[in-house]
Amino acid sequence: MASSNHPLAALLNQGLEAWDDLVSRLSALTLGQIWCAVNYHPFPRPVNLAIFAIVLVAQIPRLARWWATRTESRRVVRFRWPVPKEVTEGWTGRALDEPGLFAHEKDDTLLPPEAGRTGSPTRKHLTCYDPATGFHLTTLPLLTAEEVSEQILRAHNAQPRWAKTTWAQRQSFLRSLKAWVLDDMEGIVRVACRDTGKTKVDAVFGEILTTLSKIDWLLQYGEKTLSPEKRPTTMLLAHKVSKVHYQPLGTTLALVSWNYSFHNLLSPLLASLFAGNSCVIKCSEQVAWSSAWFFGGVRRCLEACGHDPEVIQLVICLPEVAETVTRNPLVRHITFIGSEPVGRKVAAAAADIMVPTCIELGGKDPAFLLPSADIDFFASTFLRGAFQSAGQNCIGIELFLVPRSLYPRFLSLITPRVSALRTGLDVGSLISHTPIPRLESILDGAVSQGARILAGGKQYHHPGFPQGAYFEPTLIVDVKMDMEVARTELFAPVMTVVPYDDVDEAIGWLNAGRFGLGGGVYGANKKECESVAERLECGMVAINDFGVFYLNQAMPFGGVKASGHGRFGGPEGLRSLCHVKAITKDRLFSLIRTPIPGAVDFPLPPDSTSWGFLRGLVRLAYDPRWWFKLLGLGEVLQNASG
């Protein structure tokens, strides 16, 4: 230890003494002494008061505008939209002998009384029914190509007026719609369940939570996302200001799938409206009944808020008519959610009219269990991931890759739980009977190749609703990656389990596949989980969870490879519905402008002045060596005048 007479020790002691003295002096000051020191006066002088009054008065218009905008944006307009009788307690419909979209062609008593008054006697119709019970809901007339074109034109004509609405008006509309969802949540859930066969729990997860998350993100971040964004500039443009502006495209088209009839309809519609566009929705024929009711609620909200409901249009038509919709020249953007074959046709049609697309085609999402995964804790997550909405979930877990070390425990834990699932209560119905023969064939083929079915594996005949489209919750194990069951999107309540020995090899299996939508990684080692997540070739990954990347609507949603392209959700999705325009202007407008130096003005000087000037300019702006920058500056000054 240094002695007390060391010079550094003496200097340190002096410093400490000075600090103690300063603290003592400050602590002795009274509040009045401090006020005087900073020239504070409890009673303002007349001059100060006059200045304050002038500043305050000058700010009154701005404050008034801010308050009016804030008040408008928070305005909630409540409205009534009665639920259909088909979802009331105790309602029982007519059970169809052969449930199907064209059941009316075999039984014309299913046609509505006004069928003869819907236009041509050859007009086609659509039978709407509950796939869980087989109950007939209604039979709707289908639109012709000409009628659909008229709808698109109406949306196109209504768009300019909607584009002039303020952020506050759009936010008020969203808050009003949110209030409807919260107030009538049970009715919305019942309608979704009636048309898709899902359970109420599945409907809340997939329809309500996601939609409210979408609305809240638009309310909190939509305006900021689409407001002009300042971008950095360069030394040569230091006197300029550069901003990116996001402007409405016009009329957008969304062709959406049936698995989440409420959310899939509202998500592209609300994003498009918030961006200032009009929107045409082409719903799936499978959920035309619920889509019409949901869509009617949104139109009613627009009317209640004082806006033209024609800015949105719902198209109910057959695929051959839908193809003409995707080629309509008034459409400026297309969102598609559905199957790969149809997605390819949509992409080709969009290419014909040169418009951007966002295409989501599903996938074969894996749950990648690392050897450190806590399978006891995550067992319930695995079941929810596989059997949510009877597996009819584009980001549902279709593959479970389980290390050999965990394989026996995984099977002993999961098998009794899958066997205990109650069809019709825990797991809802399929959307129709159509997929059942295909599912049974794929499963039988896997068994013939060595796989084992430990639960389910076949159609379920509901004792109360024999016309319902049910499939038993299924657990198939000992699956190999070259089997069809491991390569094909099943979209069904089937839990497919693949054992693996090496992590790198298993990642290679997945990355060699056609799909790349989402996935999940489970393990106790953070770095290992993150490493696997980075290496998976897909659009989204949840670590130690299932599908939460979609519940967070700040995140972009979409896949790679055969799972599609483009993103919806988050800033990326919202901005994709806009024209992106770059605007650059003088920082001090009209005071500092950009002249053309004589060295590069037309006609060019006959000597090497131009070259010397430009060489100096390049050196000055981009050469990292300071002495070359000085040389460049000299050349610029020497040759600038030409």
XYZ file of C-alpha atoms in Angstrom:
642
model
C 0.000 0.000 0.000
C 1.246 3.477 -0.825
C 2.293 5.610 2.115
C 0.239 8.659 3.087
C 3.052 11.039 2.036
C 3.100 9.730 -1.556
C 2.328 12.589 -4.048
C -0.606 10.726 -5.571
C -2.069 10.036 -2.142
C -1.753 13.690 -1.194
C -3.440 14.746 -4.418
C -6.259 12.284 -3.811
C -6.781 13.570 -0.273
C -6.935 17.148 -1.526
C -9.528 16.142 -4.082
C -11.680 14.419 -1.483
C -11.477 17.411 0.835
C -12.551 19.735 -1.983
C -15.484 17.437 -2.793
C -16.599 17.331 0.839
C -16.415 21.126 0.994
C -18.550 21.473 -2.177
C -21.161 19.062 -0.847
C -21.304 20.920 2.457
C -21.804 24.271 0.711
C -24.544 22.941 -1.592
C -26.416 21.260 1.238
C -26.444 24.519 3.155
C -28.202 26.423 0.358
C -31.837 27.284 0.852
C -34.497 26.827 -1.855
C -34.742 30.613 -2.192
C -30.997 30.911 -2.811
C -31.213 28.261 -5.543
C -34.168 30.057 -7.188
C -32.274 33.322 -7.203
C -29.175 31.645 -8.616
C -31.139 30.381 -11.614
C -33.030 33.677 -11.946
C -36.349 32.044 -11.018
C -39.144 34.350 -9.898
C -42.266 32.887 -8.221
C -44.221 35.857 -9.509
C -43.388 36.368 -13.218
C -42.282 39.760 -14.371
C -44.647 41.523 -16.810
C -42.282 40.989 -19.738
C -41.954 37.248 -19.022
C -45.699 36.945 -18.621
C -46.332 38.735 -21.912
C -43.880 36.454 -23.762
C -45.519 33.380 -22.249
C -48.978 34.624 -23.280
C -47.863 35.291 -26.876
C -46.311 31.816 -27.178
C -49.391 30.201 -25.681
C -51.790 32.038 -27.983
C -49.663 31.123 -30.997
C -49.922 27.462 -30.034
C -53.693 27.454 -29.549
C -54.571 26.506 -33.169
C -52.070 23.654 -33.152
C -53.283 22.408 -29.766
C -56.883 22.644 -30.929
C -56.091 20.598 -34.035
C -54.248 18.028 -31.915
C -57.167 17.739 -29.516
C -59.713 17.442 -32.328
C -57.640 14.751 -34.054
C -57.162 12.846 -30.814
C -60.865 13.036 -30.037
C -61.813 11.867 -33.532
C -59.340 8.980 -33.486
C -60.719 7.702 -30.169
C -64.365 7.965 -31.159
C -66.170 4.632 -30.964
C -69.397 4.266 -32.917
C -71.481 1.364 -31.714
C -73.862 -0.446 -34.035
C -76.066 -3.515 -34.090
C -75.535 -6.480 -36.367
C -77.940 -9.267 -35.350
C -76.594 -12.807 -35.322
C -78.301 -15.254 -37.690
C -80.916 -17.612 -36.280
C -78.749 -20.598 -37.232
C -76.399 -19.934 -34.286
C -79.035 -19.493 -31.601
C -79.224 -22.065 -28.813
C -81.245 -25.121 -29.722
C -81.391 -24.437 -33.460
C -81.606 -27.577 -35.558
C -81.421 -27.505 -39.315
C -82.308 -29.945 -41.996
C -79.671 -32.677 -42.167
C -78.453 -33.222 -45.719
C -78.305 -36.819 -46.890
C -75.130 -36.052 -48.853
C -73.605 -32.790 -47.565
C -71.843 -30.895 -50.329
C -71.574 -27.540 -52.036
C -73.869 -28.665 -54.855
C -76.363 -30.757 -52.897
C -79.134 -28.588 -54.355
C -78.455 -30.074 -57.783
C -79.704 -33.420 -56.490
C -82.434 -31.903 -54.333
C -83.982 -28.723 -55.744
C -86.008 -28.213 -52.559
C -82.764 -26.779 -51.153
C -82.979 -23.851 -53.565
C -84.358 -20.626 -52.068
C -87.894 -19.556 -53.099
C -86.452 -16.543 -54.915
C -84.122 -18.711 -57.037
C -86.153 -17.917 -60.119
C -85.781 -14.186 -59.481
C -81.990 -14.025 -59.213
C -81.464 -13.500 -62.916
C -80.948 -16.133 -65.568
C -82.725 -19.468 -64.990
C -79.303 -21.055 -65.509
C -77.746 -19.123 -62.606
C -75.613 -21.366 -60.443
C -76.043 -21.703 -56.704
C -74.036 -22.845 -53.714
C -75.288 -25.044 -50.873
C -74.016 -23.827 -47.500
C -73.995 -26.349 -44.667
C -72.475 -27.051 -41.264
C -69.735 -29.678 -41.761
C -69.969 -30.771 -38.119
C -73.664 -31.684 -38.320
C -74.544 -31.764 -41.996
C -77.283 -29.180 -41.320
C -78.337 -27.040 -44.273
C -77.713 -23.328 -43.667
C -78.776 -21.662 -46.908
C -78.354 -21.856 -50.659
C -76.777 -18.764 -52.194
C -76.854 -17.532 -55.800
C -73.404 -17.305 -57.351
C -72.170 -14.229 -59.159
C -71.331 -14.151 -62.841
C -68.109 -12.719 -64.226
C -69.965 -9.582 -65.346
C -71.467 -9.030 -61.887
C -68.072 -9.464 -60.247
C -66.572 -6.919 -62.634
C -69.295 -4.480 -61.587
C -68.386 -5.046 -57.944
C -64.733 -4.320 -58.617
C -65.735 -1.155 -60.469
C -67.847 -0.004 -57.492
C -64.888 -0.523 -55.153
C -62.615 1.304 -57.592
C -64.998 4.284 -57.781
C -65.337 4.492 -53.990
C -61.574 4.383 -53.347
C -60.593 8.025 -54.088
C -62.981 9.347 -51.463
C -61.813 6.777 -48.920
C -58.173 7.660 -49.660
C -58.918 11.218 -48.484
C -59.983 10.069 -45.002
C -57.642 11.053 -42.190
C -55.690 8.726 -39.963
C -58.058 9.707 -37.155
C -61.111 8.654 -39.177
C -59.567 5.297 -40.036
C -58.587 4.767 -36.407
C -62.129 5.582 -35.295
C -63.438 2.970 -37.729
C -61.015 0.382 -36.327
C -61.979 1.200 -32.730
C -65.646 0.858 -33.637
C -65.020 -2.503 -35.279
C -62.977 -3.622 -32.276
C -65.870 -2.704 -29.985
C -68.172 -4.884 -32.110
C -65.778 -7.834 -31.885
C -65.548 -7.467 -28.104
C -69.269 -6.927 -27.574
C -70.449 -9.678 -29.962
C -67.548 -12.090 -29.546
C -69.752 -15.064 -28.750
C -71.962 -14.466 -31.777
C -68.917 -14.171 -34.055
C -67.477 -17.376 -32.595
C -70.754 -19.251 -33.040
C -71.009 -18.178 -36.685
C -67.421 -19.285 -37.358
C -68.023 -22.634 -35.660
C -71.285 -23.238 -37.509
C -69.685 -22.793 -40.923
C -66.317 -24.519 -40.337
C -67.036 -27.187 -37.727
C -64.322 -25.939 -35.353
C -64.762 -25.794 -31.583
C -65.412 -22.541 -29.732
C -61.980 -22.722 -28.114
C -60.334 -23.076 -31.528
C -62.391 -20.150 -32.810
C -61.265 -17.844 -30.012
C -57.618 -18.739 -30.624
C -57.702 -18.479 -34.401
C -60.446 -15.928 -35.089
C -60.763 -13.526 -32.153
C -57.287 -13.202 -30.613
C -55.556 -12.812 -33.965
C -58.075 -10.285 -35.282
C -57.914 -8.123 -32.166
C -54.127 -8.279 -32.304
C -54.285 -7.076 -35.924
C -56.584 -4.177 -35.028
C -54.467 -3.108 -32.073
C -51.261 -3.147 -34.109
C -52.863 -0.986 -36.794
C -54.134 1.421 -34.145
C -50.795 1.737 -32.386
C -48.331 1.546 -35.262
C -50.215 1.846 -38.552
C -49.984 5.634 -38.866
C -46.292 5.676 -37.957
C -45.581 2.862 -40.417
C -47.219 4.684 -43.327
C -46.150 8.242 -42.479
C -43.351 9.768 -44.573
C -40.054 8.328 -43.387
C -36.846 10.371 -43.416
C -33.860 8.553 -44.893
C -30.153 9.296 -44.393
C -28.325 11.193 -47.114
C -24.724 11.475 -48.353
C -22.098 14.166 -48.092
C -22.773 15.246 -51.674
C -26.461 15.701 -50.800
C -26.024 17.256 -47.367
C -28.162 20.189 -48.496
C -31.047 17.849 -49.397
C -33.780 16.084 -47.378
C -34.895 12.639 -48.569
C -38.134 10.972 -47.484
C -40.069 7.844 -48.459
C -43.822 8.278 -48.844
C -46.368 5.450 -48.746
C -49.408 6.119 -50.910
C -52.523 3.994 -51.586
C -52.403 1.554 -54.479
C -56.081 1.801 -55.383
C -58.159 -1.387 -55.353
C -56.718 -4.554 -53.836
C -57.965 -8.120 -54.163
C -57.714 -10.841 -51.514
C -58.613 -14.465 -52.207
C -58.766 -16.093 -48.791
C -59.047 -19.631 -47.442
C -61.791 -21.211 -45.392
C -59.954 -22.415 -42.284
C -60.359 -19.114 -40.385
C -63.362 -17.551 -42.048
C -63.505 -14.460 -39.800
C -59.833 -13.593 -39.429
C -58.753 -14.477 -42.980
C -61.458 -12.162 -44.298
C -60.790 -9.241 -41.956
C -56.991 -9.296 -41.912
C -56.306 -8.270 -45.541
C -59.413 -6.094 -45.617
C -58.446 -3.978 -42.579
C -54.836 -3.583 -43.693
C -55.941 -2.489 -47.141
C -58.460 0.013 -45.789
C -55.955 1.485 -43.352
C -53.528 2.013 -46.233
C -56.225 4.009 -48.058
C -57.228 1.336 -50.562
C -60.560 -0.179 -51.463
C -60.683 -3.947 -51.103
C -62.413 -6.815 -52.881
C -62.570 -10.092 -50.955
C -63.143 -13.376 -52.733
C -64.087 -15.834 -49.987
C -63.866 -19.598 -50.171
C -67.051 -21.313 -51.361
C -66.789 -23.521 -48.258
C -67.513 -20.594 -45.918
C -69.703 -18.324 -48.048
C -72.444 -18.247 -45.406
C -70.266 -17.007 -42.533
C -68.212 -14.743 -44.806
C -71.360 -12.946 -45.953
C -72.384 -12.318 -42.340
C -68.926 -11.177 -41.220
C -68.618 -8.940 -44.254
C -72.023 -7.443 -43.562
C -70.833 -6.484 -40.082
C -67.853 -4.601 -41.491
C -70.037 -2.761 -44.005
C -72.458 -1.863 -41.227
C -69.536 -0.433 -39.247
C -68.429 1.680 -42.215
C -71.958 3.051 -42.593
C -72.236 3.800 -38.874
C -68.953 5.736 -39.050
C -70.219 7.789 -41.991
C -68.240 6.114 -44.773
C -69.258 4.587 -48.079
C -69.602 0.787 -47.634
C -69.014 0.320 -51.365
C -65.297 0.695 -50.651
C -65.318 -3.022 -49.799
C -66.899 -5.806 -51.845
C -67.444 -9.517 -51.207
C -67.273 -11.876 -54.165
C -68.974 -15.271 -53.943
C -68.260 -17.169 -57.135
C -66.833 -20.373 -58.556
C -63.128 -20.814 -59.418
C -63.652 -20.291 -63.136
C -65.124 -16.852 -62.423
C -62.424 -16.108 -59.844
C -59.796 -16.461 -62.556
C -61.344 -13.542 -64.415
C -61.301 -11.554 -61.169
C -57.540 -11.968 -60.811
C -57.026 -10.574 -64.317
C -59.154 -7.465 -63.826
C -57.027 -4.414 -64.771
C -58.513 -2.320 -61.945
C -56.876 -4.589 -59.351
C -53.535 -3.223 -58.131
C -52.462 -5.927 -55.638
C -53.443 -9.549 -54.995
C -53.256 -11.483 -51.736
C -53.861 -15.216 -51.977
C -54.209 -17.757 -49.159
C -54.836 -21.294 -50.306
C -53.522 -24.303 -52.192
C -50.391 -24.435 -54.329
C -52.097 -25.314 -57.652
C -54.486 -22.367 -57.361
C -51.686 -20.137 -56.087
C -49.697 -20.781 -59.246
C -52.684 -19.728 -61.362
C -53.106 -16.555 -59.309
C -49.416 -15.703 -59.715
C -49.681 -16.211 -63.492
C -52.775 -14.004 -63.681
C -51.076 -11.273 -61.635
C -48.103 -11.407 -63.988
C -50.452 -10.767 -66.910
C -51.682 -7.506 -65.382
C -48.300 -6.659 -63.806
C -49.371 -6.330 -60.186
C -47.558 -7.433 -57.009
C -48.745 -10.436 -55.031
C -48.564 -11.896 -51.554
C -49.078 -15.658 -51.825
C -49.352 -17.989 -48.818
C -49.645 -21.660 -49.745
C -49.382 -23.553 -46.479
C -46.616 -25.904 -45.484
C -45.403 -28.874 -43.517
C -44.380 -27.116 -40.319
C -42.130 -29.139 -38.007
C -41.669 -29.246 -34.269
C -37.933 -29.878 -33.950
C -37.259 -31.408 -30.527
C -33.637 -31.189 -29.423
C -32.240 -33.775 -26.979
C -32.506 -31.187 -24.192
C -36.231 -30.509 -24.788
C -38.517 -30.703 -21.746
C -41.198 -32.878 -23.353
C -43.166 -33.218 -20.115
C -43.628 -29.453 -19.991
C -44.366 -29.016 -23.697
C -46.685 -32.013 -24.164
C -49.780 -29.807 -24.081
C -48.167 -27.385 -26.541
C -47.529 -30.291 -28.912
C -51.174 -31.358 -28.782
C -52.429 -27.819 -29.345
C -50.051 -27.400 -32.266
C -51.187 -30.613 -33.931
C -54.929 -30.565 -33.233
C -55.857 -26.849 -33.218
C -58.803 -26.520 -35.612
C -58.570 -30.272 -36.297
C -55.159 -29.704 -37.857
C -56.628 -27.398 -40.510
C -54.128 -24.711 -39.675
C -51.482 -23.492 -42.115
C -48.980 -23.072 -39.267
C -50.135 -26.176 -37.404
C -47.457 -28.705 -36.466
C -47.483 -31.399 -39.146
C -44.179 -33.105 -38.278
C -42.607 -33.954 -34.925
C -38.895 -34.689 -35.172
C -37.927 -36.461 -31.943
C -34.388 -37.571 -30.966
C -33.974 -41.287 -30.234
C -33.011 -40.502 -26.655
C -36.440 -38.948 -26.014
C -38.462 -41.196 -28.306
C -39.746 -43.790 -25.770
C -40.709 -41.119 -23.259
C -42.369 -39.006 -25.967
C -44.542 -41.918 -27.136
C -45.501 -42.985 -23.618
C -46.464 -39.394 -22.788
C -48.318 -38.478 -25.974
C -50.103 -41.734 -26.912
C -52.629 -41.807 -24.032
C -53.356 -38.108 -24.427
C -54.120 -38.410 -28.143
C -56.236 -41.507 -27.498
C -58.222 -39.564 -24.903
C -59.151 -36.695 -27.234
C -62.911 -36.496 -27.812
C -63.925 -35.980 -31.408
C -66.572 -33.283 -31.631
C -65.667 -31.829 -28.227
C -61.883 -31.447 -28.058
C -61.332 -31.695 -31.804
C -63.833 -30.330 -34.318
C -64.780 -31.580 -37.744
C -63.053 -31.293 -41.092
C -64.391 -28.711 -43.520
C -65.977 -31.469 -45.633
C -65.896 -35.204 -46.352
C -63.695 -34.669 -49.402
C -60.257 -35.111 -47.705
C -61.174 -38.301 -45.808
C -60.471 -40.947 -48.500
C -57.145 -39.262 -49.305
C -56.132 -39.179 -45.627
C -56.962 -42.836 -45.096
C -55.007 -43.769 -48.233
C -51.881 -41.831 -47.162
C -51.980 -43.334 -43.664
C -52.466 -46.858 -44.984
C -49.533 -46.349 -47.335
C -47.305 -45.257 -44.438
C -48.293 -48.321 -42.405
C -47.430 -50.569 -45.327
C -43.957 -48.981 -45.313
C -43.342 -49.645 -41.623
C -45.047 -46.813 -39.751
C -47.372 -47.532 -36.832
C -50.698 -45.896 -35.977
C -51.063 -45.728 -32.188
C -54.351 -43.774 -32.162
C -57.050 -42.936 -34.679
C -56.325 -43.320 -38.360
C -59.788 -43.374 -39.880
C -63.074 -41.515 -40.346
C -65.120 -40.966 -37.219
C -68.871 -41.537 -37.365
C -70.450 -39.189 -34.852
C -73.352 -40.881 -33.041
C -75.329 -37.645 -32.823
C -74.437 -36.222 -36.238
C -73.865 -39.084 -38.698
C -73.544 -36.602 -41.598
C -70.674 -34.769 -39.866
C -67.235 -34.730 -41.526
C -65.076 -36.058 -38.703
C -61.695 -37.754 -38.655
C -60.268 -39.437 -35.582
C -57.377 -37.623 -33.858
C -54.464 -39.660 -35.141
C -50.968 -40.477 -33.890
C -48.673 -42.113 -36.447
C -45.089 -42.966 -35.421
C -41.918 -44.573 -36.804
C -42.374 -42.405 -39.886
C -39.495 -41.917 -42.322
C -38.974 -38.723 -44.284
C -39.324 -40.458 -47.657
C -42.924 -41.472 -46.869
C -45.766 -39.506 -48.414
C -47.229 -38.794 -44.966
C -44.025 -36.887 -44.112
C -43.840 -34.951 -47.402
C -47.479 -33.992 -48.012
C -49.447 -31.293 -46.203
C -52.297 -33.259 -44.589
C -54.299 -30.355 -43.108
C -55.951 -32.814 -40.735
C -55.849 -33.964 -37.084
C -52.805 -36.159 -37.644
C -49.711 -36.098 -35.428
C -46.795 -37.455 -37.492
C -43.696 -38.477 -35.511
C -40.267 -38.975 -37.096
C -37.356 -40.259 -34.956
C -33.852 -38.973 -35.702
C -30.299 -39.680 -34.544
C -28.329 -36.610 -35.606
C -29.400 -32.966 -35.393
C -27.545 -31.909 -38.538
C -29.025 -34.782 -40.511
C -32.548 -33.936 -39.347
C -32.105 -30.272 -40.331
C -30.995 -31.491 -43.748
C -34.184 -33.575 -44.078
C -36.360 -30.546 -43.432
C -34.413 -28.168 -45.656
C -34.561 -30.661 -48.510
C -38.370 -30.519 -48.437
C -40.544 -28.407 -50.710
C -42.208 -26.349 -48.005
C -40.905 -23.567 -45.797
C -43.677 -21.718 -43.971
C -43.015 -21.944 -40.234
C -41.695 -24.213 -37.537
C -40.829 -24.624 -33.888
C -37.629 -25.532 -32.044
C -37.726 -26.964 -28.520
C -34.783 -27.291 -26.170
C -33.138 -26.121 -22.947
C -29.990 -24.695 -24.541
C -30.659 -21.184 -25.822
C -27.736 -21.034 -28.249
C -28.536 -24.456 -29.700
C -32.197 -23.510 -30.215
C -31.249 -20.245 -31.898
C -28.711 -22.022 -34.101
C -31.292 -24.532 -35.346
C -33.868 -21.760 -35.847
C -31.378 -19.833 -38.003
C -30.560 -22.888 -40.107
C -34.145 -23.921 -40.888
C -35.232 -22.756 -44.348
C -38.595 -21.213 -43.535
C -40.287 -17.881 -43.014
C -40.995 -18.031 -39.280
C -39.800 -19.947 -36.222
C -41.111 -20.085 -32.661
C -38.600 -21.203 -30.045
C -40.161 -23.243 -27.234
C -43.662 -22.297 -28.369
C -46.163 -22.820 -31.160
C -47.356 -20.275 -33.740
C -46.865 -17.201 -31.542
C -45.161 -15.354 -34.402
C -48.625 -14.824 -35.871
C -50.276 -13.655 -32.678
C -47.719 -10.839 -32.714
C -49.051 -8.833 -35.660
C -45.938 -6.678 -35.646
C -44.183 -9.639 -37.282
C -44.282 -10.359 -41.017
C -46.093 -13.589 -41.930
C -45.141 -15.738 -44.903
C -42.926 -18.503 -46.161
C -40.303 -19.535 -48.677
C -40.017 -22.164 -51.404
C -43.362 -23.864 -52.169
C -44.984 -22.110 -49.191
C -45.264 -18.900 -51.186
C -43.739 -15.442 -51.234
C -44.452 -11.983 -49.932
C -45.505 -11.069 -46.422
C -48.623 -9.846 -44.681
C -48.559 -8.531 -41.137
C -46.110 -6.067 -39.638
C -44.680 -3.019 -41.403
C -43.602 -5.196 -44.324
C -47.149 -6.344 -45.023
C -48.796 -2.958 -44.567
C -46.286 -1.151 -46.763
C -46.672 -3.780 -49.489
C -50.198 -2.416 -49.983
C -48.795 0.994 -50.948
C -46.981 2.766 -53.727
C -43.521 3.490 -52.344
C -42.463 6.942 -53.517
C -39.085 8.601 -52.887
C -39.137 12.439 -52.628
C -35.987 14.556 -52.302
C -36.028 18.330 -51.813
C -33.729 21.169 -50.747
C -33.169 21.364 -47.014
C -33.400 25.185 -47.064
C -36.033 25.477 -49.750
C -35.209 28.110 -52.440
C -32.333 29.449 -50.311
C -29.749 26.802 -51.169
C -30.210 25.222 -54.581
C -28.096 22.872 -56.691
C -26.388 24.578 -59.642
C -24.679 22.688 -62.441
C -20.945 23.500 -62.146
C -19.369 24.985 -65.241
C -16.981 22.019 -65.491
C -19.852 19.674 -66.369
C -22.335 22.095 -67.914
C -23.260 21.833 -71.595
C -21.448 22.434 -73.807
C -18.582 20.680 -72.000
C -15.227 22.484 -71.787
C -12.806 21.424 -74.541
C -9.939 20.581 -72.189
C -9.635 18.119 -69.251
C -11.460 20.377 -66.821
C -14.476 18.078 -66.593
C -12.368 15.030 -65.811
C -10.349 16.872 -63.178
C -13.469 18.187 -61.491
C -15.214 14.796 -61.401
C -12.072 12.959 -60.232
C -11.737 15.440 -57.393
C -15.419 15.113 -56.534
C -15.168 11.315 -56.311
C -12.057 11.512 -54.134
C -13.602 14.117 -51.861
C -16.799 12.138 -51.342
C -15.647 8.522 -51.238
C -11.917 8.054 -50.784
C -11.270 6.875 -47.177
C -7.781 8.507 -47.066
C -7.922 12.045 -45.697
C -5.035 13.340 -47.822
C -6.795 12.160 -50.975
C -9.913 13.927 -49.784
C -7.854 17.141 -49.536
C -6.437 16.559 -53.016
C -9.966 16.005 -54.269
C -11.188 19.216 -52.674
C -8.382 21.086 -54.375
C -9.270 19.622 -57.760
C -12.935 20.513 -57.287
C -12.107 24.118 -56.415
C -9.598 24.405 -59.227
C -11.906 23.108 -61.953
C -15.397 24.037 -60.728
C -15.826 27.127 -62.861
C -14.925 25.320 -66.062
